[in-house]
């Protein structure tokens, strides 16, 4: 099977280095954002030139990083990045490019991240279980070029359709292990009760939190609740403003965990920790199940709900689901 092992990533490399190289002080530091994007595309019979759509895709991903500061990394997934196409390959997973080693340049280190196309089924299991483990399974299939992980827009079957027994095995592992997805970078942001909100770098307790999320983030919530928090694993939302919201299950043990039943919300302005007990997990899960978000294409004006918990020191959570456009417009205008 032939493929284009293209140098499309080089189209972005010089631009990133030229914009950011003055900020690199040592070859031990990252060059620019520290990575370049690659993609391997299946070569069609009688095709003499690389297709143009991978260039547009990588340009869009590079533009996203420049505009939002959102950094891609191994294990990430990118939903609907190919949503304009009529094929089954609509999403992308991110892995380290096994064919290209980390490069040490005079501007710093550069690693190579490969963009791999995937189907709805493959994305679903990557989210629910593990992106890395799904990518390892994909390497077993000749249709994807094995270790090359070729993107073939004409691929009509997922790996779970190519191997009828694979779905059962994966579901069994998911039930046993839970989700390995410990964080997500998404269009979301949080605000604390304004009357006592400050940002001096020290953690302080709060009793009211507003969490704004887009529809894509909301669709992930049932998975996060049942496959992470309900199994006593924490979860991190990295917001569009670069700040983090960390959901901490009640019996989670970690030296960096500051929240307690007496102080269920702690924040230093850049990071916010929230204690979630079984009651909150169940309440949120019922709320999202009733919304049936998989059937919604958009959220309209917004969807909101207040959760009040007297067993968490009268902590109030305001959850708002709003459109991605409104979230982006909010930060452009503020």
mmCIF file of C-alpha atoms in Angstrom:
data_model
loop_
_atom_site.group_PDB
_atom_site.id
_atom_site.type_symbol
_atom_site.label_atom_id
_atom_site.label_comp_id
_atom_site.label_asym_id
_atom_site.label_seq_id
_atom_site.Cartn_x
_atom_site.Cartn_y
_atom_site.Cartn_z
ATOM 1 C CA UNK A 1 0.000 0.000 0.000
ATOM 2 C CA UNK A 2 1.525 3.284 -1.083
ATOM 3 C CA UNK A 3 1.042 6.518 0.790
ATOM 4 C CA UNK A 4 2.034 10.148 0.741
ATOM 5 C CA UNK A 5 4.452 10.616 3.621
ATOM 6 C CA UNK A 6 4.128 14.314 3.048
ATOM 7 C CA UNK A 7 6.055 17.346 4.290
ATOM 8 C CA UNK A 8 2.846 19.279 4.872
ATOM 9 C CA UNK A 9 4.004 20.062 8.403
ATOM 10 C CA UNK A 10 6.870 22.113 6.957
ATOM 11 C CA UNK A 11 4.328 24.659 5.707
ATOM 12 C CA UNK A 12 3.681 25.594 9.335
ATOM 13 C CA UNK A 13 7.120 25.093 10.826
ATOM 14 C CA UNK A 14 8.818 28.223 9.539
ATOM 15 C CA UNK A 15 5.786 30.372 10.385
ATOM 16 C CA UNK A 16 5.739 29.189 13.979
ATOM 17 C CA UNK A 17 9.485 29.587 14.384
ATOM 18 C CA UNK A 18 9.561 33.033 12.810
ATOM 19 C CA UNK A 19 6.804 34.314 15.079
ATOM 20 C CA UNK A 20 8.094 32.835 18.309
ATOM 21 C CA UNK A 21 11.822 32.165 17.998
ATOM 22 C CA UNK A 22 12.812 35.309 19.924
ATOM 23 C CA UNK A 23 11.044 33.909 22.963
ATOM 24 C CA UNK A 24 13.219 30.780 22.940
ATOM 25 C CA UNK A 25 16.264 31.264 25.155
ATOM 26 C CA UNK A 26 17.808 27.819 25.053
ATOM 27 C CA UNK A 27 17.961 24.762 22.820
ATOM 28 C CA UNK A 28 16.629 22.856 25.838
ATOM 29 C CA UNK A 29 13.325 24.709 25.523
ATOM 30 C CA UNK A 30 10.555 24.015 23.035
ATOM 31 C CA UNK A 31 10.703 25.642 19.632
ATOM 32 C CA UNK A 32 7.575 27.758 19.379
ATOM 33 C CA UNK A 33 4.678 25.616 20.538
ATOM 34 C CA UNK A 34 6.971 22.601 20.627
ATOM 35 C CA UNK A 35 5.329 20.509 17.903
ATOM 36 C CA UNK A 36 4.645 20.210 14.188
ATOM 37 C CA UNK A 37 1.653 18.473 12.656
ATOM 38 C CA UNK A 38 1.897 15.604 10.186
ATOM 39 C CA UNK A 39 -0.584 13.512 8.313
ATOM 40 C CA UNK A 40 -0.270 10.436 6.100
ATOM 41 C CA UNK A 41 -2.856 10.096 3.366
ATOM 42 C CA UNK A 42 -3.563 6.981 1.342
ATOM 43 C CA UNK A 43 -2.457 7.302 -2.270
ATOM 44 C CA UNK A 44 -5.175 6.510 -4.778
ATOM 45 C CA UNK A 45 -4.451 4.651 -8.010
ATOM 46 C CA UNK A 46 -3.307 7.031 -10.766
ATOM 47 C CA UNK A 47 -3.005 9.877 -8.246
ATOM 48 C CA UNK A 48 0.181 11.779 -9.034
ATOM 49 C CA UNK A 49 -0.160 14.799 -6.755
ATOM 50 C CA UNK A 50 -0.959 14.995 -3.033
ATOM 51 C CA UNK A 51 -4.580 16.089 -2.373
ATOM 52 C CA UNK A 52 -5.250 19.622 -1.180
ATOM 53 C CA UNK A 53 -7.645 18.936 1.692
ATOM 54 C CA UNK A 54 -4.917 17.831 4.171
ATOM 55 C CA UNK A 55 -3.214 21.205 3.686
ATOM 56 C CA UNK A 56 -6.428 23.049 4.542
ATOM 57 C CA UNK A 57 -6.996 20.832 7.566
ATOM 58 C CA UNK A 58 -3.505 21.351 8.995
ATOM 59 C CA UNK A 59 -3.759 25.087 8.304
ATOM 60 C CA UNK A 60 -7.040 25.212 10.232
ATOM 61 C CA UNK A 61 -5.498 23.378 13.192
ATOM 62 C CA UNK A 62 -2.474 25.691 13.173
ATOM 63 C CA UNK A 63 -4.806 28.718 13.016
ATOM 64 C CA UNK A 64 -6.734 27.378 16.003
ATOM 65 C CA UNK A 65 -3.514 27.171 18.029
ATOM 66 C CA UNK A 66 -2.406 30.686 17.044
ATOM 67 C CA UNK A 67 -5.784 32.273 17.776
ATOM 68 C CA UNK A 68 -6.734 30.482 20.996
ATOM 69 C CA UNK A 69 -3.448 29.201 22.403
ATOM 70 C CA UNK A 70 -4.993 25.727 22.470
ATOM 71 C CA UNK A 71 -2.076 23.292 22.383
ATOM 72 C CA UNK A 72 -2.522 19.858 20.813
ATOM 73 C CA UNK A 73 -0.874 16.825 22.358
ATOM 74 C CA UNK A 74 -0.664 13.065 22.071
ATOM 75 C CA UNK A 75 -3.955 11.458 23.102
ATOM 76 C CA UNK A 76 -6.166 14.384 22.080
ATOM 77 C CA UNK A 77 -9.264 13.929 19.953
ATOM 78 C CA UNK A 78 -10.765 16.535 17.612
ATOM 79 C CA UNK A 79 -14.493 16.009 16.875
ATOM 80 C CA UNK A 80 -16.070 17.067 13.583
ATOM 81 C CA UNK A 81 -12.875 18.421 12.099
ATOM 82 C CA UNK A 82 -13.913 16.839 8.783
ATOM 83 C CA UNK A 83 -17.619 17.532 9.232
ATOM 84 C CA UNK A 84 -17.924 19.153 5.790
ATOM 85 C CA UNK A 85 -17.132 15.870 4.081
ATOM 86 C CA UNK A 86 -19.689 13.237 3.129
ATOM 87 C CA UNK A 87 -17.475 10.350 4.235
ATOM 88 C CA UNK A 88 -17.463 8.347 7.472
ATOM 89 C CA UNK A 89 -14.063 9.763 8.454
ATOM 90 C CA UNK A 90 -15.327 12.886 10.220
ATOM 91 C CA UNK A 91 -13.082 13.209 13.287
ATOM 92 C CA UNK A 92 -9.392 13.068 14.192
ATOM 93 C CA UNK A 93 -7.189 11.538 16.869
ATOM 94 C CA UNK A 94 -3.703 12.797 17.742
ATOM 95 C CA UNK A 95 -0.626 10.640 18.383
ATOM 96 C CA UNK A 96 3.121 11.041 18.317
ATOM 97 C CA UNK A 97 4.433 10.353 14.829
ATOM 98 C CA UNK A 98 6.247 7.023 15.203
ATOM 99 C CA UNK A 99 8.190 7.600 11.970
ATOM 100 C CA UNK A 100 9.677 10.956 12.995
ATOM 101 C CA UNK A 101 11.794 11.432 16.118
ATOM 102 C CA UNK A 102 11.945 14.566 18.252
ATOM 103 C CA UNK A 103 14.089 17.121 16.450
ATOM 104 C CA UNK A 104 16.589 19.337 18.257
ATOM 105 C CA UNK A 105 16.980 22.610 16.351
ATOM 106 C CA UNK A 106 18.885 25.782 17.174
ATOM 107 C CA UNK A 107 15.528 27.273 18.203
ATOM 108 C CA UNK A 108 14.660 24.407 20.575
ATOM 109 C CA UNK A 109 12.929 21.017 20.585
ATOM 110 C CA UNK A 110 10.225 19.998 18.124
ATOM 111 C CA UNK A 111 8.138 16.837 18.312
ATOM 112 C CA UNK A 112 5.893 15.609 15.526
ATOM 113 C CA UNK A 113 2.210 14.968 16.155
ATOM 114 C CA UNK A 114 0.285 12.899 13.626
ATOM 115 C CA UNK A 115 -3.356 13.615 12.773
ATOM 116 C CA UNK A 116 -5.299 10.356 12.238
ATOM 117 C CA UNK A 117 -8.813 10.279 10.787
ATOM 118 C CA UNK A 118 -11.497 8.265 12.553
ATOM 119 C CA UNK A 119 -15.184 7.324 12.383
ATOM 120 C CA UNK A 120 -17.970 8.057 14.879
ATOM 121 C CA UNK A 121 -17.469 4.643 16.488
ATOM 122 C CA UNK A 122 -13.703 5.065 16.814
ATOM 123 C CA UNK A 123 -14.082 8.551 18.303
ATOM 124 C CA UNK A 124 -16.730 7.344 20.762
ATOM 125 C CA UNK A 125 -14.490 4.594 22.125
ATOM 126 C CA UNK A 126 -11.466 6.929 22.176
ATOM 127 C CA UNK A 127 -13.460 9.312 24.377
ATOM 128 C CA UNK A 128 -15.033 6.659 26.562
ATOM 129 C CA UNK A 129 -11.964 4.474 26.978
ATOM 130 C CA UNK A 130 -8.561 5.690 25.706
ATOM 131 C CA UNK A 131 -7.362 7.514 22.577
ATOM 132 C CA UNK A 132 -3.956 5.837 22.797
ATOM 133 C CA UNK A 133 -5.446 2.358 23.098
ATOM 134 C CA UNK A 134 -7.813 2.906 20.169
ATOM 135 C CA UNK A 135 -4.892 4.122 18.049
ATOM 136 C CA UNK A 136 -2.944 0.989 18.984
ATOM 137 C CA UNK A 137 -5.910 -1.121 17.873
ATOM 138 C CA UNK A 138 -6.088 0.807 14.593
ATOM 139 C CA UNK A 139 -2.466 -0.147 13.867
ATOM 140 C CA UNK A 140 -3.564 -3.782 13.540
ATOM 141 C CA UNK A 141 -5.530 -3.079 10.357
ATOM 142 C CA UNK A 142 -4.099 -3.167 6.864
ATOM 143 C CA UNK A 143 -6.884 -0.804 5.740
ATOM 144 C CA UNK A 144 -5.169 1.927 7.781
ATOM 145 C CA UNK A 145 -1.668 1.038 6.673
ATOM 146 C CA UNK A 146 -0.869 -0.580 10.038
ATOM 147 C CA UNK A 147 1.783 1.561 11.794
ATOM 148 C CA UNK A 148 1.438 4.295 9.157
ATOM 149 C CA UNK A 149 -2.129 5.086 10.314
ATOM 150 C CA UNK A 150 -3.166 6.330 6.899
ATOM 151 C CA UNK A 151 -6.100 8.672 6.461
ATOM 152 C CA UNK A 152 -8.416 7.284 3.788
ATOM 153 C CA UNK A 153 -11.555 9.348 3.243
ATOM 154 C CA UNK A 154 -13.010 6.464 1.255
ATOM 155 C CA UNK A 155 -12.780 4.063 4.189
ATOM 156 C CA UNK A 156 -16.359 2.913 4.717
ATOM 157 C CA UNK A 157 -15.950 0.711 7.805
ATOM 158 C CA UNK A 158 -14.688 1.368 11.306
ATOM 159 C CA UNK A 159 -12.266 -1.050 12.935
ATOM 160 C CA UNK A 160 -15.235 -2.393 14.921
ATOM 161 C CA UNK A 161 -16.970 -3.299 11.667
ATOM 162 C CA UNK A 162 -13.820 -4.796 10.174
ATOM 163 C CA UNK A 163 -13.426 -7.020 13.256
ATOM 164 C CA UNK A 164 -16.830 -8.081 14.601
ATOM 165 C CA UNK A 165 -15.372 -9.299 17.913
ATOM 166 C CA UNK A 166 -13.436 -6.126 18.681
ATOM 167 C CA UNK A 167 -16.415 -4.142 19.980
ATOM 168 C CA UNK A 168 -17.222 -6.774 22.614
ATOM 169 C CA UNK A 169 -13.589 -6.897 23.774
ATOM 170 C CA UNK A 170 -13.356 -3.105 23.958
ATOM 171 C CA UNK A 171 -16.608 -2.790 25.913
ATOM 172 C CA UNK A 172 -15.324 -5.382 28.366
ATOM 173 C CA UNK A 173 -12.087 -3.424 28.878
ATOM 174 C CA UNK A 174 -14.022 -0.157 29.241
ATOM 175 C CA UNK A 175 -16.237 -1.630 31.943
ATOM 176 C CA UNK A 176 -13.195 -2.969 33.781
ATOM 177 C CA UNK A 177 -10.868 0.018 33.459
ATOM 178 C CA UNK A 178 -13.135 3.042 33.027
ATOM 179 C CA UNK A 179 -12.072 6.037 30.967
ATOM 180 C CA UNK A 180 -8.422 7.081 30.652
ATOM 181 C CA UNK A 181 -9.491 10.533 29.454
ATOM 182 C CA UNK A 182 -8.428 12.695 32.395
ATOM 183 C CA UNK A 183 -8.839 16.153 30.822
ATOM 184 C CA UNK A 184 -10.339 17.946 27.872
ATOM 185 C CA UNK A 185 -9.486 21.231 26.188
ATOM 186 C CA UNK A 186 -12.771 22.745 25.123
ATOM 187 C CA UNK A 187 -14.871 25.861 24.647
ATOM 188 C CA UNK A 188 -15.763 26.442 28.271
ATOM 189 C CA UNK A 189 -15.063 28.933 31.047
ATOM 190 C CA UNK A 190 -16.004 29.428 34.694
ATOM 191 C CA UNK A 191 -16.775 32.329 36.975
ATOM 192 C CA UNK A 192 -16.902 32.558 40.771
ATOM 193 C CA UNK A 193 -19.297 34.625 42.878
ATOM 194 C CA UNK A 194 -18.216 38.161 42.104
ATOM 195 C CA UNK A 195 -18.570 39.675 45.554
ATOM 196 C CA UNK A 196 -15.545 37.780 46.857
ATOM 197 C CA UNK A 197 -13.689 36.850 43.684
ATOM 198 C CA UNK A 198 -10.030 37.886 43.525
ATOM 199 C CA UNK A 199 -6.862 36.659 41.876
ATOM 200 C CA UNK A 200 -3.810 37.079 44.097
ATOM 201 C CA UNK A 201 -2.418 33.582 43.509
ATOM 202 C CA UNK A 202 -3.654 32.114 46.782
ATOM 203 C CA UNK A 203 -6.408 29.525 47.017
ATOM 204 C CA UNK A 204 -9.588 30.737 48.712
ATOM 205 C CA UNK A 205 -12.950 29.075 49.376
ATOM 206 C CA UNK A 206 -16.068 30.048 47.410
ATOM 207 C CA UNK A 207 -19.693 29.013 47.627
ATOM 208 C CA UNK A 208 -20.945 29.765 44.128
ATOM 209 C CA UNK A 209 -19.643 28.730 40.715
ATOM 210 C CA UNK A 210 -20.955 29.339 37.189
ATOM 211 C CA UNK A 211 -19.676 26.907 34.562
ATOM 212 C CA UNK A 212 -20.302 27.782 30.903
ATOM 213 C CA UNK A 213 -19.850 25.001 28.325
ATOM 214 C CA UNK A 214 -20.594 24.497 24.645
ATOM 215 C CA UNK A 215 -22.674 21.662 23.195
ATOM 216 C CA UNK A 216 -19.663 19.466 22.380
ATOM 217 C CA UNK A 217 -18.416 19.689 25.966
ATOM 218 C CA UNK A 218 -21.906 18.991 27.293
ATOM 219 C CA UNK A 219 -22.098 15.784 25.250
ATOM 220 C CA UNK A 220 -19.011 14.500 27.073
ATOM 221 C CA UNK A 221 -20.431 15.119 30.539
ATOM 222 C CA UNK A 222 -22.299 11.804 31.039
ATOM 223 C CA UNK A 223 -19.105 9.927 30.158
ATOM 224 C CA UNK A 224 -17.031 12.058 32.544
ATOM 225 C CA UNK A 225 -19.542 11.567 35.353
ATOM 226 C CA UNK A 226 -19.898 7.786 35.052
ATOM 227 C CA UNK A 227 -16.532 6.646 33.661
ATOM 228 C CA UNK A 228 -14.299 9.044 35.624
ATOM 229 C CA UNK A 229 -15.874 10.670 38.675
ATOM 230 C CA UNK A 230 -18.095 7.741 39.649
ATOM 231 C CA UNK A 231 -14.960 5.571 39.603
ATOM 232 C CA UNK A 232 -13.215 8.042 41.943
ATOM 233 C CA UNK A 233 -10.963 9.629 39.302
ATOM 234 C CA UNK A 234 -10.643 13.399 38.929
ATOM 235 C CA UNK A 235 -11.253 15.296 35.684
ATOM 236 C CA UNK A 236 -9.854 18.585 34.338
ATOM 237 C CA UNK A 237 -11.549 21.056 31.978
ATOM 238 C CA UNK A 238 -8.981 23.323 30.329
ATOM 239 C CA UNK A 239 -10.987 26.372 29.300
ATOM 240 C CA UNK A 240 -10.750 28.689 26.335
ATOM 241 C CA UNK A 241 -9.218 31.355 28.613
ATOM 242 C CA UNK A 242 -6.379 29.042 29.685
ATOM 243 C CA UNK A 243 -7.814 28.460 33.166
ATOM 244 C CA UNK A 244 -8.618 25.025 34.574
ATOM 245 C CA UNK A 245 -11.639 23.609 36.373
ATOM 246 C CA UNK A 246 -10.893 20.387 38.262
ATOM 247 C CA UNK A 247 -13.713 18.106 39.364
ATOM 248 C CA UNK A 248 -12.610 16.078 42.389
ATOM 249 C CA UNK A 249 -14.622 13.021 43.548
ATOM 250 C CA UNK A 250 -15.379 12.765 47.246
ATOM 251 C CA UNK A 251 -12.987 9.889 48.055
ATOM 252 C CA UNK A 252 -10.166 11.086 45.794
ATOM 253 C CA UNK A 253 -6.778 11.140 47.505
ATOM 254 C CA UNK A 254 -4.060 13.495 46.264
ATOM 255 C CA UNK A 255 -1.674 15.875 48.004
ATOM 256 C CA UNK A 256 -2.703 18.689 45.620
ATOM 257 C CA UNK A 257 -6.379 18.289 46.472
ATOM 258 C CA UNK A 258 -7.551 21.251 48.579
ATOM 259 C CA UNK A 259 -11.344 20.842 48.606
ATOM 260 C CA UNK A 260 -13.322 19.409 51.524
ATOM 261 C CA UNK A 261 -17.001 19.112 52.467
ATOM 262 C CA UNK A 262 -16.586 22.324 54.467
ATOM 263 C CA UNK A 263 -14.894 24.109 51.526
ATOM 264 C CA UNK A 264 -16.097 22.330 48.350
ATOM 265 C CA UNK A 265 -14.826 25.074 46.001
ATOM 266 C CA UNK A 266 -11.276 26.430 46.158
ATOM 267 C CA UNK A 267 -9.643 28.700 43.586
ATOM 268 C CA UNK A 268 -6.575 30.873 43.083
ATOM 269 C CA UNK A 269 -8.023 32.560 39.995
ATOM 270 C CA UNK A 270 -6.229 30.358 37.477
ATOM 271 C CA UNK A 271 -7.327 26.979 38.827
ATOM 272 C CA UNK A 272 -10.614 26.044 40.443
ATOM 273 C CA UNK A 273 -11.140 22.774 42.329
ATOM 274 C CA UNK A 274 -14.686 21.525 42.907
ATOM 275 C CA UNK A 275 -15.637 18.642 45.190
ATOM 276 C CA UNK A 276 -18.318 16.408 43.640
ATOM 277 C CA UNK A 277 -20.073 13.868 45.826
ATOM 278 C CA UNK A 278 -22.290 10.989 44.728
ATOM 279 C CA UNK A 279 -25.421 13.098 44.966
ATOM 280 C CA UNK A 280 -24.006 15.774 42.659
ATOM 281 C CA UNK A 281 -22.764 13.163 40.166
ATOM 282 C CA UNK A 282 -26.198 11.538 40.008
ATOM 283 C CA UNK A 283 -28.026 14.880 39.735
ATOM 284 C CA UNK A 284 -25.821 16.048 36.879
ATOM 285 C CA UNK A 285 -26.104 12.711 35.090
ATOM 286 C CA UNK A 286 -29.921 12.779 35.213
ATOM 287 C CA UNK A 287 -29.911 16.380 33.973
ATOM 288 C CA UNK A 288 -27.755 15.571 30.934
ATOM 289 C CA UNK A 289 -29.637 12.354 30.149
ATOM 290 C CA UNK A 290 -32.935 14.248 30.072
ATOM 291 C CA UNK A 291 -31.520 16.808 27.633
ATOM 292 C CA UNK A 292 -30.828 14.129 24.959
ATOM 293 C CA UNK A 293 -27.994 16.221 23.551
ATOM 294 C CA UNK A 294 -27.016 13.645 20.925
ATOM 295 C CA UNK A 295 -30.158 14.631 19.034
ATOM 296 C CA UNK A 296 -29.476 18.366 19.204
ATOM 297 C CA UNK A 297 -27.566 20.236 16.505
ATOM 298 C CA UNK A 298 -27.552 23.509 18.444
ATOM 299 C CA UNK A 299 -28.619 24.818 21.849
ATOM 300 C CA UNK A 300 -30.525 27.943 20.812
ATOM 301 C CA UNK A 301 -30.323 30.782 23.338
ATOM 302 C CA UNK A 302 -28.947 28.672 26.207
ATOM 303 C CA UNK A 303 -29.753 25.821 28.580
ATOM 304 C CA UNK A 304 -29.188 26.494 32.268
ATOM 305 C CA UNK A 305 -29.709 24.780 35.594
ATOM 306 C CA UNK A 306 -28.892 25.620 39.209
ATOM 307 C CA UNK A 307 -27.709 22.871 41.551
ATOM 308 C CA UNK A 308 -27.772 23.602 45.288
ATOM 309 C CA UNK A 309 -26.276 21.245 47.864
ATOM 310 C CA UNK A 310 -26.697 21.767 51.585
ATOM 311 C CA UNK A 311 -24.532 18.695 52.261
ATOM 312 C CA UNK A 312 -21.637 20.512 50.564
ATOM 313 C CA UNK A 313 -21.803 23.574 52.811
ATOM 314 C CA UNK A 314 -24.639 25.141 50.758
ATOM 315 C CA UNK A 315 -22.576 25.151 47.566
ATOM 316 C CA UNK A 316 -24.369 26.436 44.420
ATOM 317 C CA UNK A 317 -23.435 25.402 40.882
ATOM 318 C CA UNK A 318 -24.886 27.239 37.903
ATOM 319 C CA UNK A 319 -24.408 25.190 34.742
ATOM 320 C CA UNK A 320 -24.981 26.926 31.412
ATOM 321 C CA UNK A 321 -24.847 25.305 27.970
ATOM 322 C CA UNK A 322 -24.408 27.948 25.294
ATOM 323 C CA UNK A 323 -23.268 27.982 21.665
ATOM 324 C CA UNK A 324 -19.579 27.881 20.731
ATOM 325 C CA UNK A 325 -20.023 31.157 18.841
ATOM 326 C CA UNK A 326 -21.274 32.954 21.943
ATOM 327 C CA UNK A 327 -18.368 31.688 23.994
ATOM 328 C CA UNK A 328 -15.889 32.896 21.371
ATOM 329 C CA UNK A 329 -17.684 36.243 21.012
ATOM 330 C CA UNK A 330 -17.598 36.722 24.782
ATOM 331 C CA UNK A 331 -13.801 36.571 24.834
ATOM 332 C CA UNK A 332 -13.391 38.643 21.683
ATOM 333 C CA UNK A 333 -15.463 41.440 23.234
ATOM 334 C CA UNK A 334 -13.990 41.326 26.756
#
